[in-house]
């Protein structure tokens, strides 16, 4: 009875929980619904294309050649910021692995003491003192962690995001700690671009009307009408949004906190994160350090796939940690090194080849399952020897 | 790349006797004697079993800056001196503080990056990433010198989302560990 296993190397992003879509082999991370993002791209590119086609030739000749150049620079900056906001990891917090989740549960139970049956247990809240203010940390039942301060769970992406601002459908992604400054730069530069195009549309129409008359101008450059319409409506929304976020940055608040009114009102806590200085707040948010992603999207991990018959399937299921039919006997044999993910700290130093437990990120196990096996799948001698041979 | 192979209990051994012999011969280093003395991470890997994991939580008293609590977990009482762990945690905290420091260099980096539409991050390594590499090598060093000889292993916080500092406790299989944790099955040490 020999098990034949295929060890397939997969990238970690393929096994991440949550409702994100990944592109370019894990380099790009977005939300699932991207329709509005495509609309944003279309509007920006379309309007700018019309501007370059209709207005720029006239203005370059009659006014200055720098006008289209500056418009092009601004356009490239806007697109770069949009793509950066949409494609980057907003600051997703990975879910707790089984041991950590259990450890936290034990702590909670110890803290709660004995709850008489029939009574609901108290809500899972931890109080921390930050800058002499008491901040409540809530427990996330999906991610099985106590959320750090300012983190929030996005229900659309099904992830906890650090310094969660809001989920923006226009960029097709959450806005959080890692991409907030790109989002702000996007709205700011888009406001400037909109104002720029709007202004020069008007200038162009006026200048041309002097020579040719208003109606014939509109006939010659029909794109202008469209641009003016788009810019007019965009102006109010985007400029307003930029102003709102400038206000939030100066107070070092997030949209989420503002909506919930966390720091407003007399009796409530004052914002403990604010430096009480507008300049310092702005510098921290916009020029602070660039936080790295803690989701190792492109890291490699091994996935065991059983490929043969029932006998092999039985022993294969011993190795494939995911399988519900896994025999409990070998399952509970302890692994040498905890092996939840390939990039375990021990890996670099011990050079261990690790088998992945697909326990935490997997979709197969129901979320309420109680004691997911800790052990690495490689508890079966045969599979380990088989892999040895493959090396 | 060396293999991580786990010892089997008798039940699987009987099912695959030949394989067991082969693997035993090739992969195990046998530890005689009662008490575990792990002289290297390699040794520990071959003969240790995971007992439990201890998690040191984040300390949010100074805001959202990455800091870990220096409170000593009681489970490690018998394993390591308090001062050593505190020293490690304090050094890690200082590394993170250096990475997240908002000062001249971070402003310069931020403004330069903004001026180039953040394209420069494709070529340049940010200060935070540099410090993270330092942290990884520091943890590796500490594991080799201090923690592995005591049967402990620290996991780099970045692999746990910078939420916790995970310390794994190992015990020598040869000493017939019967751990209180649910994660292990005592292997009896019959072959040793």
Coordinates of C-alpha atoms in Angstrom, one line a residue:
Chain A
X1 CA 0.0 0.0 0.0
X2 CA 1.9 3.0 -1.1
X3 CA 0.7 6.5 -1.4
X4 CA 1.7 8.5 -4.4
X5 CA 1.6 12.1 -3.6
X6 CA 2.0 15.1 -5.8
X7 CA 3.4 18.0 -4.0
X8 CA 2.4 21.1 -5.8
X9 CA 3.8 24.4 -5.1
X10 CA 1.2 27.1 -4.9
X11 CA 1.4 30.7 -4.1
X12 CA 0.0 31.8 -0.8
X13 CA -2.5 34.2 -2.3
X14 CA -4.4 31.2 -3.8
X15 CA -5.1 30.0 -0.3
X16 CA -5.9 33.3 1.4
X17 CA -9.4 33.6 2.9
X18 CA -11.4 36.7 2.3
X19 CA -13.2 37.9 -0.8
X20 CA -10.4 39.5 -2.7
X21 CA -9.4 38.9 -6.3
X22 CA -5.8 38.6 -7.1
X23 CA -4.1 39.2 -10.5
X24 CA -0.7 38.9 -11.9
X25 CA 0.2 35.9 -9.7
X26 CA -0.6 37.7 -6.5
X27 CA 1.0 41.1 -7.3
X28 CA -2.4 42.8 -7.6
X29 CA -5.1 42.7 -4.9
X30 CA -8.6 44.1 -5.4
X31 CA -12.1 43.6 -4.2
X32 CA -14.4 41.3 -6.0
X33 CA -16.8 43.9 -7.5
X34 CA -14.7 45.8 -10.0
X35 CA -17.4 47.3 -12.2
X36 CA -17.4 50.8 -10.7
X37 CA -13.6 50.8 -10.9
X38 CA -13.8 50.2 -14.6
X39 CA -16.3 53.0 -14.8
X40 CA -13.8 55.3 -13.0
X41 CA -11.0 54.4 -15.4
X42 CA -13.3 54.9 -18.4
X43 CA -14.4 58.3 -17.3
X44 CA -10.9 59.6 -16.6
X45 CA -9.3 58.1 -19.7
X46 CA -12.3 59.1 -21.9
X47 CA -12.5 62.6 -20.7
X48 CA -8.8 63.2 -21.0
X49 CA -8.7 61.6 -24.4
X50 CA -11.4 64.0 -25.6
X51 CA -9.5 66.9 -24.1
X52 CA -6.3 65.9 -25.9
X53 CA -8.2 65.4 -29.1
X54 CA -10.3 68.5 -29.2
X55 CA -8.9 71.2 -27.0
X56 CA -5.2 70.7 -26.9
X57 CA -4.4 71.3 -30.6
X58 CA -6.2 74.7 -30.5
X59 CA -4.8 75.7 -27.1
X60 CA -1.3 74.6 -27.9
X61 CA -1.2 76.8 -30.9
X62 CA -3.2 79.8 -29.6
X63 CA -2.1 79.9 -26.0
X64 CA 0.8 77.8 -25.0
X65 CA 2.3 74.4 -25.7
X66 CA 2.8 73.7 -22.0
X67 CA -0.9 73.3 -21.5
X68 CA -1.2 69.8 -23.0
X69 CA 2.2 68.9 -21.4
X70 CA 1.0 69.7 -17.9
X71 CA -2.3 68.0 -18.6
X72 CA -0.5 64.9 -19.6
X73 CA 1.7 64.9 -16.5
X74 CA -1.3 65.4 -14.3
X75 CA -3.2 62.6 -16.2
X76 CA -0.3 60.2 -15.7
X77 CA -0.1 61.0 -12.0
X78 CA -3.8 60.5 -11.5
X79 CA -3.8 57.1 -13.2
X80 CA -0.7 56.1 -11.3
X81 CA -2.3 57.0 -8.0
X82 CA -5.6 55.3 -8.9
X83 CA -3.8 52.1 -9.9
X84 CA -1.6 52.2 -6.8
X85 CA -4.7 52.6 -4.6
X86 CA -6.7 49.9 -6.3
X87 CA -4.0 47.3 -6.7
X88 CA -2.2 47.4 -3.3
X89 CA -2.9 45.7 -0.1
X90 CA -4.8 48.2 2.1
X91 CA -3.3 46.7 5.3
X92 CA -5.2 43.5 5.6
X93 CA -4.6 41.7 8.9
X94 CA -4.2 37.9 8.4
X95 CA -6.5 35.7 10.3
X96 CA -5.4 34.0 13.5
X97 CA -4.0 30.5 13.1
X98 CA -5.6 27.8 15.1
X99 CA -3.2 27.9 18.0
X100 CA -3.4 31.6 18.4
X101 CA -7.2 31.5 18.1
X102 CA -7.4 28.9 20.8
X103 CA -4.9 30.8 23.0
X104 CA -7.1 33.9 22.8
X105 CA -10.3 31.9 23.5
X106 CA -8.6 30.5 26.6
X107 CA -7.7 33.9 27.8
X108 CA -11.3 35.2 27.2
X109 CA -12.7 32.3 29.1
X110 CA -10.3 32.8 31.9
X111 CA -11.2 36.5 32.0
X112 CA -14.9 35.9 32.0
X113 CA -14.9 33.3 34.7
X114 CA -17.9 31.2 35.2
X115 CA -20.9 32.3 33.3
X116 CA -24.1 30.7 34.7
X117 CA -25.8 28.6 32.0
X118 CA -28.6 30.4 30.3
X119 CA -26.9 33.7 30.5
X120 CA -25.2 35.3 27.6
X121 CA -21.5 35.6 28.1
X122 CA -20.2 39.2 28.2
X123 CA -19.1 40.8 24.9
X124 CA -15.5 40.2 24.0
X125 CA -13.9 43.5 24.5
X126 CA -10.4 44.4 25.7
X127 CA -9.7 47.8 27.1
X128 CA -6.4 49.4 26.4
X129 CA -5.1 52.8 27.5
X130 CA -3.7 54.9 24.8
X131 CA -2.4 58.3 25.6
X132 CA -4.5 58.4 28.7
X133 CA -7.7 57.4 26.9
X134 CA -9.5 54.1 27.3
X135 CA -10.0 52.5 23.9
X136 CA -12.0 49.4 23.5
X137 CA -10.7 46.6 21.3
X138 CA -13.4 44.5 19.8
X139 CA -13.0 40.8 19.0
X140 CA -13.5 39.8 15.4
X141 CA -15.4 36.5 15.2
X142 CA -14.4 36.0 11.5
X143 CA -10.7 36.6 11.9
X144 CA -10.6 35.3 15.5
X145 CA -8.5 38.2 16.7
X146 CA -8.9 41.2 18.9
X147 CA -8.7 44.0 16.4
X148 CA -5.9 46.4 16.9
X149 CA -6.9 50.0 17.5
X150 CA -8.3 51.7 14.4
X151 CA -8.7 48.4 12.6
X152 CA -12.1 47.3 11.3
X153 CA -13.6 44.4 9.5
X154 CA -14.7 45.1 5.9
X155 CA -17.7 43.0 5.2
X156 CA -17.3 43.4 1.4
X157 CA -13.8 42.1 1.3
X158 CA -14.2 39.9 4.4
X159 CA -10.9 41.0 5.9
X160 CA -9.9 43.0 9.0
X161 CA -8.0 46.0 7.7
X162 CA -5.6 48.1 9.8
X163 CA -6.5 51.8 10.1
X164 CA -9.6 51.1 8.1
X165 CA -10.9 54.2 6.4
X166 CA -13.7 53.0 4.1
X167 CA -14.4 50.6 1.2
X168 CA -14.3 52.6 -1.9
X169 CA -16.1 51.1 -4.9
X170 CA -14.7 53.7 -7.2
X171 CA -11.2 52.3 -6.7
X172 CA -12.4 48.8 -6.2
X173 CA -10.6 48.2 -3.0
X174 CA -10.6 49.1 0.7
X175 CA -8.8 52.2 1.8
X176 CA -6.6 51.5 4.8
X177 CA -3.3 52.1 6.4
X178 CA -1.2 51.2 3.5
X179 CA -3.0 52.9 0.6
X180 CA -4.6 55.9 2.3
X181 CA -2.0 58.4 1.1
X182 CA -2.3 57.1 -2.5
X183 CA -6.1 57.5 -2.2
X184 CA -5.7 61.0 -1.0
X185 CA -3.2 61.9 -3.7
X186 CA -5.6 60.4 -6.2
X187 CA -8.5 62.5 -5.1
X188 CA -6.3 65.6 -4.9
X189 CA -4.8 65.2 -8.3
X190 CA -8.1 64.2 -9.8
X191 CA -9.6 67.4 -8.4
X192 CA -6.8 69.4 -10.0
X193 CA -7.2 67.6 -13.2
X194 CA -10.9 68.2 -13.3
X195 CA -10.5 71.9 -12.5
X196 CA -7.8 72.1 -15.1
X197 CA -9.8 70.5 -17.9
X198 CA -12.9 72.4 -16.9
X199 CA -11.1 75.7 -16.9
X200 CA -9.4 75.2 -20.2
X201 CA -12.6 73.9 -21.8
X202 CA -14.2 77.2 -20.9
X203 CA -11.2 79.2 -22.1
X204 CA -11.2 77.2 -25.4
X205 CA -14.9 77.8 -26.0
X206 CA -14.6 81.5 -25.2
X207 CA -11.6 82.0 -27.4
X208 CA -13.1 80.1 -30.3
X209 CA -16.5 81.7 -30.0
X210 CA -14.8 85.1 -30.4
X211 CA -13.6 84.0 -33.8
X212 CA -16.2 81.7 -35.0
X213 CA -19.3 82.1 -32.9
X214 CA -20.6 80.0 -30.0
X215 CA -22.7 77.5 -31.9
X216 CA -20.2 76.7 -34.6
X217 CA -17.6 76.2 -31.9
X218 CA -19.7 73.6 -30.3
X219 CA -20.3 71.9 -33.7
X220 CA -16.6 71.9 -34.4
X221 CA -15.6 70.4 -31.0
X222 CA -18.5 68.3 -29.8
X223 CA -16.3 66.7 -27.2
X224 CA -16.2 69.9 -25.3
X225 CA -19.8 69.5 -24.3
X226 CA -19.3 66.1 -23.0
X227 CA -16.2 67.1 -21.1
X228 CA -17.8 70.0 -19.5
X229 CA -20.7 67.8 -18.3
X230 CA -18.5 65.2 -16.8
X231 CA -16.2 67.7 -15.2
X232 CA -19.0 69.7 -13.7
X233 CA -20.5 66.7 -11.9
X234 CA -17.1 65.3 -11.0
X235 CA -16.0 68.6 -9.6
X236 CA -18.6 68.8 -6.9
X237 CA -18.1 65.2 -5.8
X238 CA -14.3 64.8 -6.0
X239 CA -13.4 68.3 -4.8
X240 CA -15.8 67.8 -1.9
X241 CA -14.3 64.4 -1.1
X242 CA -10.8 65.9 -1.2
X243 CA -11.8 68.6 1.2
X244 CA -13.4 66.1 3.5
X245 CA -10.3 63.9 3.6
X246 CA -8.1 67.0 4.1
X247 CA -10.2 67.7 7.1
X248 CA -9.8 64.2 8.4
X249 CA -6.1 64.1 7.9
X250 CA -5.6 67.3 9.8
X251 CA -7.4 65.7 12.7
X252 CA -5.8 62.3 12.2
X253 CA -9.1 60.6 11.9
X254 CA -10.5 57.9 9.6
X255 CA -13.8 58.0 7.7
X256 CA -14.9 55.1 9.8
X257 CA -14.3 56.9 13.1
X258 CA -15.9 60.0 11.7
X259 CA -19.1 58.2 10.7
X260 CA -19.3 56.3 13.9
X261 CA -18.6 59.5 15.9
X262 CA -15.9 57.8 17.9
X263 CA -14.1 61.0 18.9
X264 CA -16.9 63.5 18.7
X265 CA -19.2 64.7 21.4
X266 CA -18.3 66.1 24.8
X267 CA -18.6 63.0 27.0
X268 CA -16.8 60.8 24.6
X269 CA -13.1 60.0 24.4
X270 CA -10.9 62.5 22.6
X271 CA -8.9 61.2 19.7
X272 CA -5.8 59.7 21.3
X273 CA -4.0 59.4 18.0
X274 CA -4.0 63.1 17.1
X275 CA -0.9 65.1 17.8
X276 CA -3.1 68.1 18.3
X277 CA -1.1 69.9 15.6
X278 CA -2.4 70.0 12.1
X279 CA 1.0 70.0 10.5
X280 CA 2.2 67.0 12.5
X281 CA -1.0 65.1 11.7
X282 CA -0.6 65.7 8.0
X283 CA 3.0 64.7 8.1
X284 CA 2.3 61.5 9.9
X285 CA -0.5 60.4 7.5
X286 CA 1.1 61.6 4.2
X287 CA 4.8 61.4 4.9
X288 CA 4.9 58.7 7.5
X289 CA 6.8 55.4 6.9
X290 CA 5.5 53.1 4.2
X291 CA 4.2 50.0 5.9
X292 CA 5.0 46.7 4.3
X293 CA 2.3 44.2 3.6
X294 CA 2.0 41.5 6.2
X295 CA 0.2 39.2 3.8
X296 CA 2.9 37.2 2.0
X297 CA 0.9 36.9 -1.2
X298 CA 3.6 35.6 -3.4
X299 CA 5.3 33.2 -1.0
X300 CA 5.3 29.6 -1.9
X301 CA 3.7 26.8 -0.1
X302 CA 3.3 23.1 -0.7
X303 CA -0.1 21.6 -1.3
X304 CA -0.4 17.8 -1.2
X305 CA -2.6 16.3 -3.8
X306 CA -3.4 12.6 -3.6
X307 CA -3.4 11.0 -7.0
X308 CA -4.2 7.4 -6.8
X309 CA -6.7 4.8 -5.6
X310 CA -8.6 4.2 -2.5
X311 CA -5.6 2.7 -0.6
X312 CA -3.5 5.6 -1.5
X313 CA -6.4 7.9 -0.8
X314 CA -6.6 6.7 2.7
X315 CA -3.0 7.3 3.4
X316 CA -3.1 10.5 1.4
X317 CA -5.9 11.8 3.5
X318 CA -3.6 11.4 6.4
X319 CA -1.2 13.8 4.9
X320 CA -3.7 16.2 3.4
X321 CA -4.6 18.0 6.5
X322 CA -7.6 19.6 5.0
X323 CA -9.5 16.4 4.5
X324 CA -12.3 15.7 6.9
X325 CA -11.8 12.0 6.7
X326 CA -8.3 12.4 8.1
X327 CA -7.5 9.7 10.6
X328 CA -7.2 11.2 14.0
X329 CA -4.4 8.9 15.0
X330 CA -1.6 10.3 12.9
X331 CA -3.1 13.7 13.0
X332 CA -2.3 14.2 16.6
X333 CA 1.3 13.2 16.3
X334 CA 3.2 16.4 16.9
X335 CA 5.1 18.0 14.1
X336 CA 8.6 19.0 14.7
X337 CA 8.3 22.5 13.6
X338 CA 5.0 24.3 13.5
X339 CA 4.2 24.3 9.9
X340 CA 1.1 26.4 9.2
X341 CA 2.8 28.4 6.4
X342 CA 5.9 28.0 4.4
X343 CA 7.5 31.1 5.7
X344 CA 7.8 30.0 9.2
X345 CA 10.6 31.7 11.0
X346 CA 12.3 28.4 11.6
X347 CA 12.5 27.8 7.9
X348 CA 15.3 30.2 7.3
X349 CA 17.4 29.0 10.1
X350 CA 16.7 25.3 10.2
X351 CA 16.3 24.9 6.5
X352 CA 13.3 22.8 7.2
X353 CA 11.2 21.7 4.3
X354 CA 7.8 22.4 5.5
X355 CA 4.5 20.8 4.8
X356 CA 1.7 23.2 4.9
X357 CA -1.2 22.7 7.0
X358 CA -4.0 24.2 5.0
X359 CA -5.9 24.6 8.2
X360 CA -6.3 28.3 8.6
X361 CA -7.0 29.7 5.1
X362 CA -9.0 26.9 3.8
X363 CA -12.6 27.0 2.7
X364 CA -13.3 23.4 3.2
X365 CA -13.5 23.5 7.0
X366 CA -16.6 25.1 8.3
X367 CA -15.8 28.1 10.4
X368 CA -17.3 26.7 13.5
X369 CA -15.2 23.6 13.6
X370 CA -13.7 23.2 17.0
X371 CA -10.3 21.8 17.1
X372 CA -8.6 21.9 13.7
X373 CA -5.6 19.7 13.7
X374 CA -2.4 21.5 14.5
X375 CA -0.1 19.0 13.0
X376 CA 1.7 19.3 9.8
X377 CA 0.4 16.9 7.2
X378 CA 3.7 15.3 7.0
X379 CA 3.2 12.9 9.8
X380 CA 3.0 10.0 7.4
X381 CA 6.3 8.3 6.9
X382 CA 5.5 7.3 3.4
X383 CA 4.7 10.7 2.1
X384 CA 7.8 12.1 3.7
X385 CA 10.0 9.4 2.2
X386 CA 8.3 9.9 -1.1
X387 CA 9.1 13.6 -1.0
X388 CA 12.6 12.7 0.0
X389 CA 12.9 10.8 -3.2
X390 CA 11.6 13.7 -5.1
X391 CA 14.4 16.0 -3.9
Chain B
X1 CA 17.1 21.2 1.9
X2 CA 16.8 19.1 5.0
X3 CA 13.7 17.3 5.8
X4 CA 11.4 17.6 8.6
X5 CA 10.3 14.2 9.5
X6 CA 8.1 13.4 12.4
X7 CA 8.5 10.3 14.5
X8 CA 5.5 8.0 14.4
X9 CA 3.6 6.4 17.1
X10 CA 3.3 2.6 17.0
X11 CA 0.1 2.6 15.2
X12 CA 1.3 4.0 11.9
X13 CA 4.5 2.0 12.3
X14 CA 2.7 -1.2 12.0
X15 CA 0.9 -0.1 9.0
X16 CA 4.0 0.8 7.1
X17 CA 6.8 -1.1 8.6
X18 CA 9.3 -0.9 5.8
X19 CA 8.9 2.7 5.3
X20 CA 9.4 3.4 8.9
X21 CA 12.7 1.6 9.0
X22 CA 13.9 3.4 6.0
X23 CA 12.9 6.7 7.4
X24 CA 14.2 6.0 10.9
X25 CA 17.5 5.1 9.5
X26 CA 17.9 8.1 7.4
X27 CA 16.3 10.9 9.3
X28 CA 16.5 10.5 13.0
X29 CA 19.2 11.5 15.3
X30 CA 18.5 9.6 18.4
X31 CA 18.7 11.3 21.7
X32 CA 19.6 9.1 24.6
X33 CA 19.3 10.1 28.2
X34 CA 16.5 11.7 30.0
X35 CA 16.9 15.5 29.7
X36 CA 16.8 17.3 26.4
X37 CA 19.8 19.4 25.6
X38 CA 19.3 21.0 22.3
X39 CA 22.5 22.2 21.0
X40 CA 21.3 23.4 17.7
X41 CA 18.2 24.1 15.8
X42 CA 19.0 21.1 13.5
X43 CA 19.0 18.7 16.4
X44 CA 15.9 20.1 17.8
X45 CA 14.2 19.7 14.5
X46 CA 15.0 16.1 14.3
X47 CA 14.0 15.0 17.7
X48 CA 11.7 17.5 19.3
X49 CA 8.0 17.7 19.6
X50 CA 5.9 20.7 19.9
X51 CA 4.5 21.1 23.3
X52 CA 2.6 24.4 23.1
X53 CA 2.8 27.9 21.8
X54 CA 2.9 31.1 23.9
X55 CA 1.8 34.3 22.4
X56 CA 3.1 37.7 23.5
X57 CA 0.5 40.3 22.6
X58 CA 0.9 43.8 21.3
X59 CA 1.3 46.7 23.7
X60 CA -1.0 49.5 22.5
X61 CA -0.3 51.9 25.4
X62 CA 1.7 54.2 23.1
X63 CA -0.7 54.1 20.2
X64 CA -0.7 52.1 17.1
X65 CA 3.1 51.8 16.9
X66 CA 4.3 48.3 16.8
X67 CA 5.4 47.3 20.3
X68 CA 5.2 44.0 22.2
X69 CA 4.4 43.6 25.8
X70 CA 7.4 42.9 28.0
X71 CA 5.2 41.0 30.5
X72 CA 6.8 37.6 31.1
X73 CA 4.5 34.7 30.2
X74 CA 4.2 32.3 33.2
X75 CA 4.4 29.2 30.9
X76 CA 8.0 30.1 30.2
X77 CA 9.0 30.3 33.8
X78 CA 10.8 27.0 33.9
X79 CA 12.4 27.4 30.5
X80 CA 14.1 30.7 30.2
X81 CA 15.3 33.5 32.4
X82 CA 13.0 36.4 32.5
X83 CA 15.8 38.9 31.7
X84 CA 16.7 37.2 28.5
X85 CA 13.2 37.3 27.0
X86 CA 12.7 40.9 28.2
X87 CA 16.0 41.8 26.5
X88 CA 14.8 40.2 23.2
X89 CA 11.4 41.9 23.3
X90 CA 12.9 45.3 24.2
X91 CA 15.4 45.0 21.3
X92 CA 12.6 44.1 18.9
X93 CA 10.5 47.0 20.2
X94 CA 13.4 49.4 19.5
X95 CA 13.8 48.0 16.0
X96 CA 10.1 48.6 15.3
X97 CA 10.3 52.1 16.8
X98 CA 13.2 52.8 14.5
X99 CA 11.3 51.6 11.5
X100 CA 8.2 53.6 12.3
X101 CA 9.9 56.8 13.4
X102 CA 8.5 59.9 11.8
X103 CA 11.3 62.2 11.3
X104 CA 13.5 63.7 8.6
X105 CA 14.3 60.6 6.8
X106 CA 10.7 59.4 6.5
X107 CA 9.6 62.8 5.3
X108 CA 12.3 62.8 2.7
X109 CA 11.4 59.3 1.6
X110 CA 7.8 60.2 1.4
X111 CA 8.2 63.4 -0.5
X112 CA 10.7 61.9 -3.0
X113 CA 8.4 59.0 -3.6
X114 CA 5.4 61.3 -4.1
X115 CA 7.3 63.4 -6.6
X116 CA 8.1 60.3 -8.6
X117 CA 4.5 59.1 -8.4
X118 CA 5.7 56.3 -6.1
X119 CA 7.4 54.6 -9.0
X120 CA 10.7 54.8 -7.1
X121 CA 9.5 52.1 -4.7
X122 CA 9.9 49.6 -7.5
X123 CA 13.7 50.2 -7.4
X124 CA 14.3 51.3 -3.9
X125 CA 13.9 49.4 -0.6
X126 CA 12.1 51.5 2.0
X127 CA 13.5 52.1 5.4
X128 CA 10.9 49.9 7.0
X129 CA 11.8 46.9 4.8
X130 CA 15.5 47.4 5.7
X131 CA 14.7 47.3 9.4
X132 CA 12.5 44.2 8.9
X133 CA 15.4 42.4 7.4
X134 CA 17.5 43.4 10.3
X135 CA 14.8 42.1 12.6
X136 CA 14.6 38.7 10.8
X137 CA 18.3 38.2 11.1
X138 CA 18.2 39.3 14.8
X139 CA 15.5 36.8 15.6
X140 CA 17.4 34.1 13.7
X141 CA 20.5 34.9 15.7
X142 CA 18.6 34.9 19.0
X143 CA 17.0 31.6 18.2
X144 CA 20.3 30.0 17.4
X145 CA 22.1 31.3 20.4
X146 CA 19.6 31.6 23.2
X147 CA 16.3 30.0 22.5
X148 CA 17.0 26.8 20.6
X149 CA 19.3 25.5 23.4
X150 CA 16.4 25.9 25.7
X151 CA 13.9 24.2 23.4
X152 CA 12.2 27.3 22.3
X153 CA 11.7 29.0 19.0
X154 CA 10.6 32.5 18.3
X155 CA 8.5 33.2 15.2
X156 CA 9.1 36.5 13.4
X157 CA 6.0 38.7 14.1
X158 CA 5.7 39.6 10.4
X159 CA 4.6 36.1 9.7
X160 CA 1.8 36.5 12.2
X161 CA 0.6 39.8 10.8
X162 CA 2.6 41.7 13.4
X163 CA -0.1 40.9 15.9
X164 CA 1.7 38.6 18.2
X165 CA 5.2 37.3 19.1
X166 CA 4.8 33.6 18.9
X167 CA 7.1 31.4 21.0
X168 CA 7.0 27.7 20.4
X169 CA 7.9 25.3 23.2
X170 CA 9.6 22.0 22.3
X171 CA 10.5 19.1 24.3
X172 CA 12.8 16.3 23.5
X173 CA 11.0 13.3 22.3
X174 CA 13.6 11.0 23.8
X175 CA 12.8 12.2 27.3
X176 CA 9.3 10.7 26.9
X177 CA 7.5 13.9 26.9
X178 CA 3.9 13.8 28.0
X179 CA 2.7 17.2 27.5
X180 CA -0.4 18.7 28.9
X181 CA -1.3 20.3 25.6
X182 CA -3.8 18.8 23.4
X183 CA -1.6 19.2 20.4
X184 CA 0.7 16.2 21.0
X185 CA 0.4 12.6 21.4
X186 CA 3.0 11.0 23.6
X187 CA 5.2 8.8 21.5
X188 CA 6.4 6.7 24.3
X189 CA 10.0 6.8 23.2
X190 CA 10.1 3.1 22.8
X191 CA 12.5 3.1 19.9
X192 CA 14.9 5.3 21.6

